[in-house]
Amino acid sequence: MYGFKKIINIPPFFCSRTNLIIKQFKLTRDRNYVWGMKKSGKKLRNKKNTFKNFPITYLEDGFIHSFVSQKTKIPLSICHDKNGIYYDYKSKSDLFCLIKQKLSDKQILRSKKIISLWRKFGISKYNYSNFLLPPDKPYILLIDQSRGDLSISYGGASLSTFQRMFYFARKKWPNLLIVIKIHPDVISKRKKGCINENFYSNKNVKVISQSGQINNLLESCTALCVVTSQVGFEGLIYNKEVHVFGNPFYSGLGLTIDHSPSKKKIKKKSASLEELVFSTLVKYQSYIDPRNKKNCEVEKIIEYIHHMRKINNFFPNIIYALNLTPWKARQIRRFTKELSGIKIKSFRKYRENMKNVLVWGKITNSYKKSLNTDTCISVEDGFIRSVGLGGDLYRPMSLLFDKKGIHYDFSHTNDLEELLQTRIIKEEELRRSKELIKTIKIKKISKYNLTYDRNLFLKNNFPNKKIVLVLGQVETDKSIIYGVPDNTIEKTNYSLVSQVRKDYPNSYIIYKPHPDLEKGLRSKGSEEHLIKNIADLIAYQTSIQDLFEISDKVAVFTSLGGFEALLRGLTVICYGLPFYSGWGLTEDKFIDESIKKRRTRKLSLEELVFIAVVEYPNYFSLKNDCNTEIEDIIEEIDLYRNDKKNIEQIIFRYWGALKDFFKRRWNFDEKTK
């Protein structure tokens, strides 16, 4: 019987929410689980009352549930309690015992930091991308709840309690505005509220029925009135005067003004805010980071919500994606599907009413000027993209979204350049960057993470000369067209190798062709075959990481390989103006005057890496199907190294090469079109 139950619990559509949570949060299987005080667990609770040794655990959604408003199958946090549940004030909930425990100095400091993070990043139970604006005059905030909420009845309250709360507020603060905040479930019409709607029309009453983050309302109110809502706990975090009319877990501790008439009040020992916060958010709950499905601490969840809100607020609500292939449109939808209220609509051409557009890569200046838009977002592959080439249609694990331009067009500023010029990096961010550089080097991470069977190069196989590695690119690539200043050097791989030979005549020059050229995904330049007459060695089918290990210098136009070489401590010579040049880390052969004026800052390698690899890109986990961080992507890369191509990849195998052929045939000039 147990084996059968195990089998039917494997497919998600057969799993109950409780079983999914037990599995995801790695809870022990030797106990019986009930969902709070719901009727579904009544038999098990009765059994516990009859048999004292009957193992039972009460589950409930945690105090930080999700980024979006609606309940999710797997919340960000859960409460698991062996002796009751926190909203039943007559129970012997573990939380009540935890609150009584004294904290160490280290725990008090951590609790204070959590309070600071909560306020700084605007955290609540349900987390929205938008923040509700408070009234422009003094007000008292009343929190409504959804009718039938078990925390009301098990908190010693009823519908009449809400009426009493309203009359109290009106009498105590007759000259102040009374703001009633409707519960999210009531806004969505799933449930009814508890505060009588007849009160809505009273003088000096304002009802907020919009969805959004409540933190600004809490921060600005004169006082807060609640029955048993968690918002009362959040009000304490904002050091507000909190009036409580039920018996929630945070009442009776000397932190709230309690108005409950219950004759069976449970006497509690007084507690500090730090003790309450630490017991509630650290000791009593378990958390799962949705980016990697690992158990984590509350600080990581706060960071996740801040990260998701930042991504969400970057995008307008409605975006018109122009002239995307179906494959590229799917990739962009993957990266935005978790976001709240964002809709992407695909069109071939621009229309007058399109105020927010999205395009892939660089668009011409004349075309951009013709767009009468509020926002134009350019999209490109990220710097740690995939395991496999984009030309082979391997799905990207990172994309770059830029509202000001695109990182490889030096003629105009872009979001990345402005971050590099202005973003101040904190100490903990520098430490994170150092660890990231170390991991990238150890795991040999690059943009495409290709593997080759060719034997490794050894330093002693070469003459006693300085080795300069020249990295080739696809000559029709926009990063060369827009990244190499005109009238400096011909924009071909042959010209690059020739110039390197001229500048470093006594060096041993190795030329590495671009992987797209080696695999026939893009067409070669007309002089590509002549490079063998100049270079000492052409490194076909060779890992760029192996070449870094034997090289002294790396020469590039704008190749991302130059950035990867900087991470390995190599000298990088730029014959173009990539995003990583002009900051004091590279030897720049043809520096542009406009770049000198815009890139005035001297960056450390750690600052460059944090901004370019952590801050600027968006990452998406193929394993967990969600937005994530760079560290999780690096951990995931090994899973895909042996992936085989699908039918779509096989069909489009030669699309890039054909496109390049017709560009050359018709003398297509992308820059002036």
XYZ file of C-alpha atoms in Angstrom:
673
model
C 0.000 0.000 0.000
C 2.845 2.388 0.896
C 4.525 1.656 -2.449
C 1.311 2.470 -4.353
C 0.891 5.766 -2.463
C 4.496 6.641 -3.240
C 3.955 5.991 -6.957
C 0.829 8.115 -7.283
C 2.501 10.950 -5.376
C 5.209 11.342 -7.997
C 3.214 13.176 -10.724
C 2.428 16.771 -9.654
C -1.250 16.499 -10.619
C -1.688 13.657 -8.099
C 0.190 15.378 -5.251
C -1.715 17.226 -2.575
C -0.365 20.631 -1.624
C 0.648 19.219 1.765
C 2.682 16.406 0.166
C 4.384 18.842 -2.204
C 5.356 21.061 0.723
C 6.636 18.095 2.766
C 8.806 17.090 -0.188
C 10.065 20.572 -1.127
C 10.853 21.625 2.447
C 12.407 18.210 3.198
C 10.203 17.615 6.237
C 10.496 14.291 8.023
C 8.113 11.562 6.833
C 7.651 9.920 10.247
C 4.980 12.396 11.362
C 1.353 13.138 10.483
C 0.718 16.588 9.036
C -2.387 18.746 9.354
C -2.999 22.120 7.793
C -3.449 24.437 10.766
C -6.890 24.175 12.361
C -8.732 23.320 9.151
C -11.552 20.772 9.269
C -9.548 18.401 7.066
C -7.198 17.682 9.969
C -9.833 17.298 12.698
C -9.545 13.490 12.927
C -5.784 13.599 13.308
C -5.988 16.381 15.910
C -8.544 14.343 17.871
C -6.247 11.344 17.675
C -3.448 13.470 19.095
C -5.694 14.473 22.017
C -6.474 10.793 22.677
C -2.960 9.392 22.252
C -0.333 11.704 23.675
C 2.504 10.028 21.789
C 0.757 10.336 18.419
C 3.213 12.395 16.272
C 1.513 15.337 14.603
C 2.792 18.557 13.024
C 0.693 21.609 12.247
C 1.555 23.311 8.945
C 0.679 26.831 7.867
C 1.805 29.337 5.247
C 4.703 31.401 6.528
C 4.814 35.107 7.228
C 6.532 35.757 3.864
C 4.401 33.804 1.439
C 5.189 34.870 -2.122
C 6.256 37.585 -4.517
C 2.843 37.712 -6.159
C -0.455 38.300 -4.353
C -2.208 34.986 -4.888
C -1.396 31.883 -2.875
C 1.086 29.544 -4.502
C 1.396 25.786 -4.128
C 4.876 26.115 -2.692
C 5.166 29.241 -0.516
C 8.474 30.944 0.207
C 8.115 29.995 3.865
C 6.101 27.666 6.085
C 5.414 27.318 9.802
C 5.670 23.763 11.149
C 4.617 23.387 14.758
C 4.466 20.218 16.890
C 2.243 21.617 19.637
C -0.364 23.820 17.969
C -0.485 26.697 15.543
C 0.443 30.310 16.148
C -2.997 31.815 15.435
C -4.752 29.618 18.034
C -4.138 31.689 21.157
C -5.304 28.855 23.446
C -2.822 26.356 22.032
C 0.657 25.514 23.249
C 2.207 26.609 19.971
C 5.971 26.277 19.667
C 6.081 29.966 18.764
C 4.848 31.006 22.216
C 7.710 29.068 23.786
C 10.265 30.426 21.334
C 9.288 34.028 22.086
C 10.114 33.452 25.773
C 13.692 32.411 24.984
C 16.417 34.980 25.544
C 18.595 35.949 22.615
C 22.366 36.123 22.478
C 24.045 39.391 21.481
C 24.719 37.909 18.054
C 21.056 36.962 17.608
C 19.893 40.430 18.708
C 22.206 42.009 16.138
C 20.897 39.684 13.431
C 17.296 40.472 14.406
C 17.995 44.192 14.089
C 19.454 43.627 10.637
C 16.363 41.646 9.584
C 14.137 44.498 10.789
C 16.267 46.935 8.788
C 16.104 44.756 5.641
C 12.335 44.307 6.030
C 11.831 48.052 6.079
C 14.453 48.836 3.431
C 13.051 46.414 0.843
C 9.366 46.718 1.734
C 8.525 43.125 2.733
C 5.115 41.738 3.661
C 3.262 38.421 3.484
C 2.208 38.900 -0.131
C 4.704 41.000 -2.065
C 3.751 43.203 -4.995
C 5.860 45.129 -7.472
C 4.003 48.388 -6.736
C 3.686 50.312 -3.461
C 0.415 51.921 -2.416
C 0.626 55.669 -1.850
C -0.492 56.990 1.551
C -2.972 59.885 1.913
C -1.488 63.363 2.066
C -2.974 64.093 5.508
C -2.747 62.354 8.938
C -4.664 59.087 9.155
C -5.367 55.980 11.209
C -4.963 52.686 9.369
C -7.558 49.919 9.943
C -6.820 46.460 8.555
C -9.718 44.386 7.282
C -9.520 40.594 6.991
C -11.288 38.015 4.850
C -14.454 36.564 6.341
C -13.991 33.006 7.613
C -10.252 33.420 8.266
C -9.438 30.885 10.999
C -7.129 33.342 12.728
C -10.209 35.411 13.642
C -12.209 32.714 15.462
C -9.097 31.045 16.938
C -7.895 34.496 17.950
C -10.957 35.025 20.160
C -12.666 37.452 17.750
C -15.718 37.640 15.473
C -17.352 39.971 12.952
C -18.560 42.192 15.804
C -14.922 42.725 16.816
C -14.285 44.575 13.554
C -17.291 46.798 14.222
C -15.957 47.557 17.689
C -12.540 48.371 16.215
C -14.078 50.852 13.770
C -16.119 52.645 16.456
C -13.063 52.828 18.700
C -10.920 54.447 15.995
C -13.606 56.976 15.081
C -14.076 57.971 18.736
C -10.371 58.109 19.679
C -9.273 60.060 16.588
C -12.341 62.127 15.573
C -10.326 64.610 13.509
C -8.177 62.127 11.616
C -8.876 60.293 8.390
C -9.787 56.624 8.892
C -8.165 54.521 6.164
C -9.551 50.996 5.724
C -7.244 48.602 3.881
C -9.171 45.786 2.182
C -7.712 42.251 2.278
C -6.194 40.964 -1.043
C -8.676 38.050 -1.159
C -11.543 40.559 -0.933
C -10.038 42.720 -3.695
C -9.895 39.679 -5.981
C -13.574 38.915 -5.149
C -12.699 35.476 -3.780
C -14.003 36.320 -0.313
C -15.963 38.938 1.633
C -14.446 41.349 4.118
C -15.223 41.656 7.824
C -15.603 45.416 8.197
C -19.202 46.418 7.458
C -19.387 48.092 4.050
C -21.882 50.614 5.464
C -18.899 52.216 7.228
C -17.260 53.009 3.872
C -19.509 56.018 3.263
C -18.908 57.586 6.691
C -17.326 61.004 6.894
C -13.525 60.990 7.048
C -13.315 57.384 5.819
C -11.131 56.346 2.899
C -11.160 52.780 1.563
C -8.093 51.402 -0.221
C -9.185 48.558 -2.435
C -6.251 48.536 -4.833
C -3.674 45.751 -4.908
C -0.206 46.782 -3.851
C 2.433 46.809 -1.185
C 1.204 48.151 2.149
C 4.561 49.256 3.608
C 4.278 52.972 2.809
C 0.820 53.023 4.423
C 2.282 51.506 7.582
C 5.236 53.840 7.654
C 3.095 56.992 7.338
C 0.102 56.191 9.570
C -0.416 57.823 12.985
C -1.596 54.520 14.493
C -2.615 51.056 13.340
C -5.734 49.069 14.359
C -6.022 45.322 13.740
C -7.973 42.302 14.966
C -5.609 39.370 14.335
C -3.986 40.343 11.022
C -0.267 39.767 10.455
C -0.109 43.438 9.471
C -0.113 44.231 13.207
C 3.218 42.385 13.497
C 4.504 44.337 10.498
C 3.331 47.585 12.134
C 5.543 46.785 15.128
C 8.504 46.430 12.758
C 7.783 50.035 11.722
C 7.631 51.094 15.408
C 3.962 52.037 15.123
C 1.352 52.325 17.863
C -0.575 49.088 17.274
C -4.068 48.627 18.738
C -5.135 44.962 18.789
C -8.725 43.754 19.220
C -8.153 39.994 18.984
C -5.433 37.742 20.372
C -2.756 37.327 17.679
C 0.655 35.833 18.482
C 2.298 39.247 18.856
C -0.213 40.647 21.393
C 0.147 40.498 25.188
C 3.909 40.936 25.051
C 3.986 44.594 26.044
C 4.485 45.726 22.441
C 0.833 46.374 21.536
C -2.159 48.148 23.052
C -4.607 45.287 23.628
C -8.392 45.716 23.594
C -9.519 42.075 23.589
C -12.274 41.424 26.187
C -11.599 37.680 26.219
C -11.930 36.172 29.700
C -9.468 33.430 28.828
C -6.541 35.610 27.999
C -3.287 33.705 28.067
C -0.679 35.396 30.229
C 2.516 35.955 28.314
C 5.913 37.107 29.351
C 6.869 40.494 27.892
C 9.279 40.447 24.962
C 11.356 42.926 22.992
C 10.726 43.550 19.297
C 14.031 41.829 18.494
C 12.958 38.709 20.428
C 9.575 38.645 18.692
C 11.067 39.120 15.209
C 13.841 36.560 15.679
C 11.496 33.933 17.122
C 8.896 34.473 14.408
C 11.042 34.903 11.295
C 14.118 32.825 12.127
C 13.260 30.090 14.653
C 9.641 29.300 13.820
C 9.777 29.164 10.026
C 11.496 27.301 7.221
C 12.294 28.921 3.878
C 12.943 27.716 0.337
C 14.789 29.787 -2.242
C 12.771 29.278 -5.469
C 15.864 30.005 -7.546
C 17.558 26.756 -6.573
C 14.928 24.911 -4.479
C 17.273 24.854 -1.482
C 16.429 25.534 2.149
C 17.657 28.973 3.129
C 17.366 31.735 5.732
C 14.963 34.680 5.827
C 17.627 37.124 4.590
C 17.892 35.171 1.338
C 14.124 35.391 0.808
C 14.140 39.151 1.416
C 16.943 39.453 -1.140
C 14.939 37.318 -3.611
C 11.834 39.519 -3.300
C 13.930 42.651 -3.801
C 15.540 41.045 -6.872
C 12.187 40.038 -8.386
C 10.623 43.432 -7.707
C 13.586 45.131 -9.385
C 13.146 42.980 -12.512
C 9.390 43.479 -12.485
C 9.648 47.262 -12.226
C 12.137 47.431 -15.098
C 9.448 46.427 -17.597
C 6.360 48.452 -18.588
C 3.048 46.614 -18.165
C 2.479 46.198 -21.914
C 5.434 45.693 -24.268
C 5.298 45.352 -28.050
C 8.056 43.035 -29.270
C 8.978 43.940 -32.845
C 10.182 41.638 -35.604
C 11.257 38.720 -33.410
C 11.619 35.180 -34.675
C 9.232 32.802 -32.881
C 12.222 31.214 -31.136
C 13.510 34.530 -29.760
C 10.003 35.543 -28.687
C 9.759 32.309 -26.664
C 13.043 33.030 -24.910
C 11.937 36.512 -23.857
C 8.610 35.168 -22.582
C 10.509 32.648 -20.460
C 12.414 35.445 -18.760
C 9.283 37.496 -18.052
C 6.664 34.830 -17.283
C 7.144 35.049 -13.485
C 6.612 38.800 -13.452
C 3.376 40.330 -12.265
C 1.191 42.293 -14.695
C 3.651 42.192 -17.627
C 2.264 41.386 -21.092
C 4.435 40.973 -24.193
C 2.737 41.207 -27.584
C 4.603 40.292 -30.770
C 4.295 42.344 -33.978
C 6.255 42.466 -37.220
C 6.167 46.255 -37.572
C 5.855 49.328 -35.394
C 2.471 51.050 -35.115
C 1.662 54.525 -33.868
C 0.013 53.466 -30.594
C 2.957 51.352 -29.413
C 4.408 53.276 -26.472
C 6.745 50.551 -25.155
C 8.665 48.452 -27.676
C 11.256 45.706 -27.440
C 13.768 44.780 -30.152
C 16.531 42.231 -30.405
C 19.997 43.736 -30.525
C 20.947 47.079 -32.040
C 18.479 49.045 -34.122
C 19.616 51.781 -36.491
C 19.597 55.362 -35.292
C 17.206 56.486 -38.021
C 14.751 53.723 -37.163
C 14.942 54.509 -33.443
C 14.188 58.186 -34.131
C 11.091 57.171 -36.083
C 9.666 55.359 -33.059
C 7.343 57.572 -31.030
C 7.734 55.552 -27.829
C 8.117 56.053 -24.101
C 10.432 53.045 -23.753
C 12.594 51.113 -26.211
C 14.214 47.999 -24.748
C 17.057 46.266 -26.578
C 17.700 42.596 -25.830
C 20.889 40.605 -26.300
C 22.399 37.319 -25.153
C 24.069 37.470 -21.754
C 27.776 37.114 -21.041
C 27.351 33.632 -19.549
C 24.789 32.428 -22.008
C 24.457 28.677 -22.370
C 26.108 25.320 -22.910
C 26.178 25.495 -26.701
C 26.077 28.189 -29.342
C 23.240 30.617 -29.872
C 23.483 29.844 -33.595
C 22.590 26.250 -32.697
C 19.481 27.530 -30.876
C 20.608 26.476 -27.431
C 18.343 28.256 -24.961
C 19.985 31.200 -23.200
C 20.319 31.138 -19.438
C 21.009 34.867 -19.412
C 19.691 37.838 -21.384
C 20.561 41.532 -21.298
C 17.709 44.062 -21.292
C 18.785 47.666 -21.885
C 16.626 50.811 -22.095
C 19.335 53.275 -23.111
C 21.162 51.428 -25.857
C 23.169 48.250 -26.265
C 26.493 47.426 -24.637
C 28.504 46.956 -27.854
C 27.559 50.299 -29.469
C 30.178 52.712 -28.119
C 28.672 55.735 -29.929
C 25.864 55.988 -27.359
C 25.664 55.331 -23.660
C 23.745 52.320 -22.345
C 22.523 50.947 -19.037
C 25.681 48.897 -18.521
C 28.022 51.807 -19.181
C 26.070 54.055 -16.798
C 26.218 51.405 -14.092
C 29.969 51.036 -14.595
C 30.378 54.804 -14.366
C 28.158 55.449 -11.328
C 27.359 52.299 -9.329
C 29.094 52.212 -5.942
C 29.947 48.645 -4.939
C 29.626 47.689 -1.268
C 32.049 45.526 0.682
C 29.797 42.458 0.715
C 29.294 42.843 -3.046
C 33.062 42.965 -3.589
C 33.424 39.774 -1.555
C 30.720 38.155 -3.659
C 32.522 39.267 -6.827
C 35.846 37.802 -5.646
C 34.177 34.460 -4.925
C 32.481 34.567 -8.313
C 35.763 35.202 -10.151
C 37.327 32.307 -8.262
C 34.436 29.980 -9.183
C 34.470 31.035 -12.846
C 38.179 30.256 -13.076
C 37.944 26.910 -11.274
C 34.936 25.718 -13.296
C 36.262 27.220 -16.556
C 33.062 29.136 -17.245
C 32.706 31.082 -20.494
C 29.914 32.467 -22.649
C 29.068 29.217 -24.473
C 30.870 26.664 -22.238
C 31.908 24.497 -25.163
C 33.934 21.322 -24.718
C 36.536 20.011 -27.172
C 38.276 16.641 -27.500
C 41.542 18.145 -28.738
C 44.540 17.681 -26.436
C 45.505 20.542 -24.160
C 48.265 22.912 -25.146
C 51.360 22.929 -22.972
C 53.520 26.025 -22.483
C 56.768 24.157 -23.114
C 55.588 23.166 -26.608
C 56.210 26.733 -27.810
C 59.328 28.824 -28.492
C 60.642 31.050 -25.729
C 58.493 33.985 -26.803
C 55.606 35.951 -25.394
C 52.370 34.398 -26.635
C 49.609 36.678 -27.910
C 46.227 35.039 -28.378
C 44.065 36.752 -31.036
C 40.349 36.024 -30.762
C 38.413 36.070 -34.010
C 34.795 37.165 -34.340
C 31.997 36.901 -36.884
C 32.784 39.848 -39.158
C 29.137 40.657 -39.840
C 28.399 40.733 -36.106
C 27.014 44.017 -34.850
C 29.542 44.117 -32.019
C 32.257 44.700 -34.648
C 30.179 47.016 -36.847
C 29.250 49.244 -33.901
C 32.113 48.461 -31.538
C 35.165 49.313 -33.674
C 35.654 53.019 -34.508
C 35.612 53.877 -38.207
C 38.890 54.979 -39.837
C 41.010 53.009 -37.360
C 41.362 49.473 -38.666
C 39.547 47.387 -41.236
C 36.896 45.360 -39.421
C 38.098 41.883 -40.433
C 39.852 39.107 -38.572
C 42.669 39.220 -41.133
C 43.264 42.918 -40.398
C 43.240 42.270 -36.655
C 45.877 39.522 -36.858
C 47.946 41.669 -39.252
C 47.867 44.602 -36.845
C 48.828 42.400 -33.907
C 51.787 41.038 -35.897
C 52.843 44.611 -36.669
C 52.473 45.761 -33.036
C 54.114 42.650 -31.513
C 56.587 41.413 -34.178
C 58.612 39.237 -31.798
C 55.644 37.470 -30.190
C 54.251 34.043 -30.949
C 50.742 34.689 -32.300
C 47.920 32.183 -31.909
C 44.673 32.873 -33.725
C 41.457 31.289 -32.434
C 38.556 31.395 -34.927
C 35.096 32.108 -33.582
C 33.158 28.881 -32.794
C 30.294 29.937 -35.117
C 32.765 30.021 -38.025
C 34.295 26.665 -37.143
C 30.884 25.022 -37.033
C 29.654 26.694 -40.204
C 26.867 28.543 -38.412
C 28.084 31.904 -39.770
C 30.050 32.720 -42.917
C 33.784 33.468 -42.908
C 35.342 36.707 -44.091
C 36.833 36.774 -47.568
C 40.400 36.978 -46.183
C 39.984 34.479 -43.369
C 42.028 31.853 -45.248
C 45.038 34.226 -45.418
C 45.425 34.385 -41.626
C 47.515 31.201 -41.691
C 50.251 33.226 -43.489
C 50.531 35.648 -40.571
C 49.734 33.744 -37.381
C 52.172 31.192 -35.973
C 49.322 28.862 -35.106
C 45.581 28.632 -35.761
C 43.899 26.961 -32.801
C 41.019 25.074 -34.385
C 38.572 23.227 -32.123
C 40.388 24.301 -28.998
C 38.970 25.431 -25.688
C 39.477 29.112 -25.003
C 40.198 28.220 -21.366
C 43.154 26.037 -22.419
C 44.476 28.852 -24.584
C 44.236 31.317 -21.715
C 46.489 29.058 -19.660
C 49.381 29.346 -22.124
C 48.921 32.963 -23.260
C 50.584 36.126 -21.970
C 48.307 38.581 -23.757
C 44.948 38.462 -25.507
C 44.106 40.716 -28.464
C 40.519 41.403 -29.513
C 38.250 43.728 -31.409
C 35.331 43.555 -28.980
C 35.149 39.815 -28.203
C 33.703 38.801 -24.843
C 36.768 36.558 -24.652
C 38.705 39.686 -23.734
C 36.511 40.123 -20.670
C 36.970 36.440 -19.798
C 40.756 36.902 -20.154
C 40.699 39.785 -17.658
C 39.160 37.404 -15.118
C 42.189 35.125 -15.598
C 44.631 37.975 -14.945
C 45.818 38.309 -18.548
C 46.757 41.533 -20.321
C 43.993 42.394 -22.788
C 44.638 44.557 -25.876
C 41.508 46.112 -27.397
C 41.394 47.226 -31.038
C 37.737 48.105 -30.564
C 35.748 49.605 -27.720
C 33.936 46.803 -25.866
C 32.076 47.508 -22.629
C 35.069 46.464 -20.519
C 37.545 48.886 -22.164
C 38.244 52.453 -21.060
C 38.105 51.689 -17.314
C 41.849 51.291 -16.744
C 41.900 47.497 -17.033
C 42.781 47.087 -20.723
C 45.314 48.377 -23.258
C 43.135 50.416 -25.622
C 44.660 50.977 -29.070
C 42.002 53.237 -30.579
C 40.317 55.013 -27.689
C 37.519 57.345 -28.793
C 37.171 60.901 -27.441
C 33.507 60.392 -26.591
C 34.462 57.300 -24.573
C 37.103 59.277 -22.679
C 34.448 61.783 -21.620
C 31.887 59.134 -20.580
C 34.173 56.522 -19.017
C 36.131 58.592 -16.519
C 36.160 56.112 -13.662
C 38.936 53.645 -12.846
C 37.449 50.294 -11.914
C 38.864 47.306 -10.114
C 38.316 43.900 -11.682
C 35.905 43.004 -8.868
C 33.806 46.118 -9.539
C 33.697 45.410 -13.268
C 32.686 41.786 -12.714
C 29.977 42.553 -10.160
C 28.295 45.140 -12.377
C 28.677 43.272 -15.670
C 27.956 39.743 -14.463
C 25.790 40.116 -11.355
C 23.956 43.437 -11.668
C 23.312 43.926 -15.396
C 22.109 40.557 -16.793
C 18.913 38.619 -16.087
C 19.349 34.894 -15.438
C 16.886 32.062 -15.909
C 17.175 28.517 -14.564
C 16.326 25.838 -17.124
C 16.306 23.273 -14.328
C 13.889 25.080 -12.002
C 12.074 27.126 -14.670
C 12.425 30.449 -12.870
C 14.430 33.653 -12.696
C 17.603 33.142 -10.738
C 21.115 34.416 -9.958
C 24.477 33.873 -11.630
C 25.744 31.458 -8.933
C 22.800 29.126 -9.528
C 23.421 29.211 -13.289
C 27.068 28.248 -12.831
C 26.003 25.347 -10.628
C 23.554 24.245 -13.325
C 25.864 24.390 -16.343
C 27.309 20.880 -15.951
C 23.807 19.391 -16.322
C 23.656 20.403 -19.993
C 27.132 19.638 -21.296
C 25.996 16.415 -22.965
C 22.631 17.630 -24.272
C 21.785 16.562 -27.824
C 20.223 18.852 -30.428
C 16.489 18.782 -30.995
C 14.746 18.863 -34.383
C 14.370 22.663 -34.334
C 18.116 23.099 -33.829
C 18.890 20.723 -36.684
C 16.518 22.478 -39.125
C 17.965 25.936 -38.446
C 21.561 24.707 -38.508
C 22.631 26.897 -41.475
C 20.361 29.916 -41.044
C 23.146 32.225 -39.773
C 25.517 31.366 -42.611
C 22.784 31.962 -45.224
C 21.899 35.290 -43.631
C 25.548 36.409 -43.731
C 25.838 35.315 -47.376
C 22.915 37.478 -48.474
C 24.151 40.425 -46.443
C 27.441 40.345 -48.320
C 25.776 39.666 -51.676
C 23.535 42.682 -51.432
C 26.215 44.841 -49.798
C 23.903 45.321 -46.827
C 24.955 48.304 -44.698
C 23.371 47.864 -41.267
C 24.820 50.986 -39.768
C 23.290 53.513 -42.132
C 19.991 51.845 -42.964
